[in-house]
Coordinates of N, CA and C in Angstrom, one line a residue:
M1 N -3.6 10.5 2.4 CA -2.7 10.1 1.7 C -3.0 10.2 0.0
R2 N -2.1 10.9 -0.6 CA -2.5 11.2 -1.9 C -1.7 10.4 -2.9
S3 N -2.3 10.0 -4.1 CA -1.0 9.3 -4.9 C -0.4 10.2 -5.8
S4 N 1.0 10.0 -6.3 CA 1.3 11.0 -6.9 C 1.2 10.9 -8.4
S5 N 0.9 9.7 -9.0 CA 0.8 8.9 -10.2 C -0.3 8.3 -10.6
G6 N -1.0 8.5 -11.6 CA -1.9 7.4 -12.2 C -3.2 7.8 -11.3
S7 N -3.4 8.2 -10.4 CA -4.5 8.5 -9.9 C -4.6 9.7 -9.3
A8 N -4.1 10.7 -9.5 CA -3.6 12.1 -9.3 C -4.9 12.7 -8.6
G9 N -4.8 13.5 -7.6 CA -5.9 13.8 -6.7 C -6.9 13.0 -6.1
R10 N -7.1 11.6 -6.2 CA -7.3 11.0 -5.7 C -6.9 10.5 -4.3
T11 N -7.9 10.2 -3.3 CA -7.8 9.8 -2.1 C -7.6 8.6 -2.0
V12 N -6.5 7.9 -1.0 CA -6.9 6.5 -0.7 C -8.2 5.9 -0.6
T13 N -8.9 6.5 0.1 CA -10.4 6.1 0.4 C -11.2 5.9 -0.8
D14 N -11.1 7.2 -1.8 CA -11.5 6.9 -2.9 C -11.4 5.4 -3.7
V15 N -9.6 5.3 -4.0 CA -9.3 4.3 -4.4 C -9.7 2.9 -3.9
A16 N -9.8 2.8 -2.7 CA -9.9 1.5 -1.9 C -11.7 1.2 -2.3
R17 N -12.4 2.4 -2.2 CA -14.0 2.1 -2.4 C -14.1 1.6 -3.8
E18 N -12.9 2.4 -4.9 CA -13.2 1.7 -6.1 C -12.9 0.1 -6.2
L19 N -12.1 -0.1 -5.8 CA -11.6 -1.5 -5.5 C -12.2 -2.5 -4.8
G20 N -12.9 -1.8 -3.5 CA -14.0 -3.0 -3.0 C -13.2 -3.2 -1.9
I21 N -12.1 -2.5 -1.5 CA -11.5 -3.0 0.0 C -11.7 -2.0 0.9
S22 N -11.1 -2.0 1.9 CA -10.9 -1.1 3.0 C -9.9 0.0 2.8
S23 N -9.9 1.3 3.2 CA -9.2 2.1 3.2 C -7.5 1.5 4.0
E24 N -8.0 0.9 5.1 CA -7.0 0.6 6.1 C -6.0 -0.5 5.4
N25 N -6.7 -1.5 4.6 CA -6.1 -2.4 3.9 C -5.0 -1.6 2.6
L26 N -5.5 -0.8 2.0 CA -5.0 0.0 0.9 C -3.6 0.9 1.7
R27 N -4.0 1.3 2.7 CA -2.7 2.0 3.3 C -1.7 1.2 3.8
E28 N -2.4 0.1 4.4 CA -1.1 -1.0 4.7 C -0.4 -1.8 3.6
W29 N -0.9 -1.8 2.6 CA -0.5 -2.1 1.2 C 0.9 -1.3 0.7
V30 N 0.5 -0.3 0.7 CA 1.1 1.1 0.2 C 2.4 1.0 1.3
K31 N 2.1 1.1 2.4 CA 3.0 1.2 3.7 C 4.2 0.2 3.3
R32 N 3.8 -1.4 3.0 CA 4.5 -2.2 3.2 C 5.4 -2.7 1.7
T33 N 4.9 -2.1 1.0 CA 5.4 -2.0 -0.6 C 6.3 -0.8 -0.7
R34 N 6.2 0.2 -0.1 CA 7.2 1.0 0.1 C 8.4 0.7 0.9
A35 N 7.9 0.3 1.9 CA 9.1 -0.1 3.0 C 10.0 -1.4 2.5
A36 N 9.6 -2.1 1.8 CA 10.1 -3.3 0.9 C 11.0 -3.1 -0.1
E37 N 10.7 -1.8 -0.8 CA 11.5 -1.5 -1.7 C 11.4 -0.4 -2.3
A38 N 12.4 0.4 -2.6 CA 12.1 1.7 -3.2 C 12.1 1.6 -4.4
I39 N 10.6 2.0 -5.1 CA 10.2 1.7 -6.2 C 9.3 2.9 -6.7
P40 N 9.8 3.3 -8.2 CA 8.6 4.3 -8.8 C 7.2 4.4 -8.6
A41 N 6.6 5.7 -8.2 CA 5.2 5.8 -8.1 C 4.3 5.0 -9.0
A42 N 4.6 4.9 -10.3 CA 3.7 4.0 -11.3 C 4.0 2.7 -11.2
E43 N 4.8 2.3 -10.8 CA 5.1 0.6 -10.3 C 4.5 0.4 -8.8
L44 N 4.6 1.3 -8.0 CA 3.9 1.1 -6.4 C 2.2 1.2 -6.8
V45 N 1.6 1.6 -7.8 CA 0.3 1.6 -8.2 C -0.3 0.2 -8.9
V46 N 1.0 -0.3 -9.4 CA 0.7 -1.3 -10.0 C 0.7 -2.7 -9.1
E47 N 1.5 -2.4 -8.3 CA 1.6 -3.3 -7.3 C 0.8 -3.9 -6.3
V48 N 0.2 -2.6 -5.8 CA -1.4 -2.2 -4.9 C -2.4 -2.6 -5.9
L49 N -2.5 -2.2 -7.1 CA -3.8 -3.1 -7.7 C -3.4 -4.7 -7.7
N50 N -2.3 -5.3 -8.0 CA -2.2 -6.6 -8.1 C -2.7 -7.0 -6.6
M51 N -2.2 -6.4 -5.4 CA -2.7 -7.0 -4.3 C -3.7 -7.1 -4.1
A52 N -4.8 -5.8 -4.6 CA -6.1 -6.0 -4.6 C -6.5 -6.8 -5.2
A53 N -6.4 -7.3 -6.5 CA -6.9 -8.3 -7.3 C -6.9 -9.6 -6.5
N54 N -5.6 -9.9 -5.9 CA -5.5 -11.2 -5.5 C -6.4 -11.0 -4.2
S55 N -6.5 -10.0 -3.5 CA -7.4 -10.0 -2.4 C -8.9 -10.5 -2.7
A56 N -9.4 -9.6 -4.0 CA -10.8 -10.0 -4.6 C -10.9 -11.2 -4.9
A57 N -9.7 -12.3 -5.3 CA -9.8 -13.1 -5.8 C -10.2 -14.4 -4.6
C58 N -9.5 -14.1 -3.5 CA -9.6 -14.7 -2.6 C -10.7 -14.6 -1.4
S59 N -11.4 -13.7 -1.8 CA -12.5 -13.3 -1.1 C -13.8 -14.2 -1.5
P60 N -14.3 -14.4 -0.2 CA -15.5 -15.6 -0.2 C -16.5 -15.1 -1.3
T61 N -16.7 -14.0 -1.5 CA -17.9 -13.4 -2.0 C -17.5 -13.0 -3.7
A62 N -15.9 -13.7 -4.1 CA -15.8 -13.4 -5.2 C -16.3 -14.4 -6.1

């Protein structure tokens, strides 16, 4: 899976590694967000980054 905006050319695995989360989690967040509402790709990236930040904040290692 490749992003069409913001991180063009980067794989989900690359972005997940940078965020410190599993690629499976990132794929699931993208899937849920796309299913929940049809939003432009740029907004999708922001939503996924917000989810990652919230997840990291709740992490026992944060």
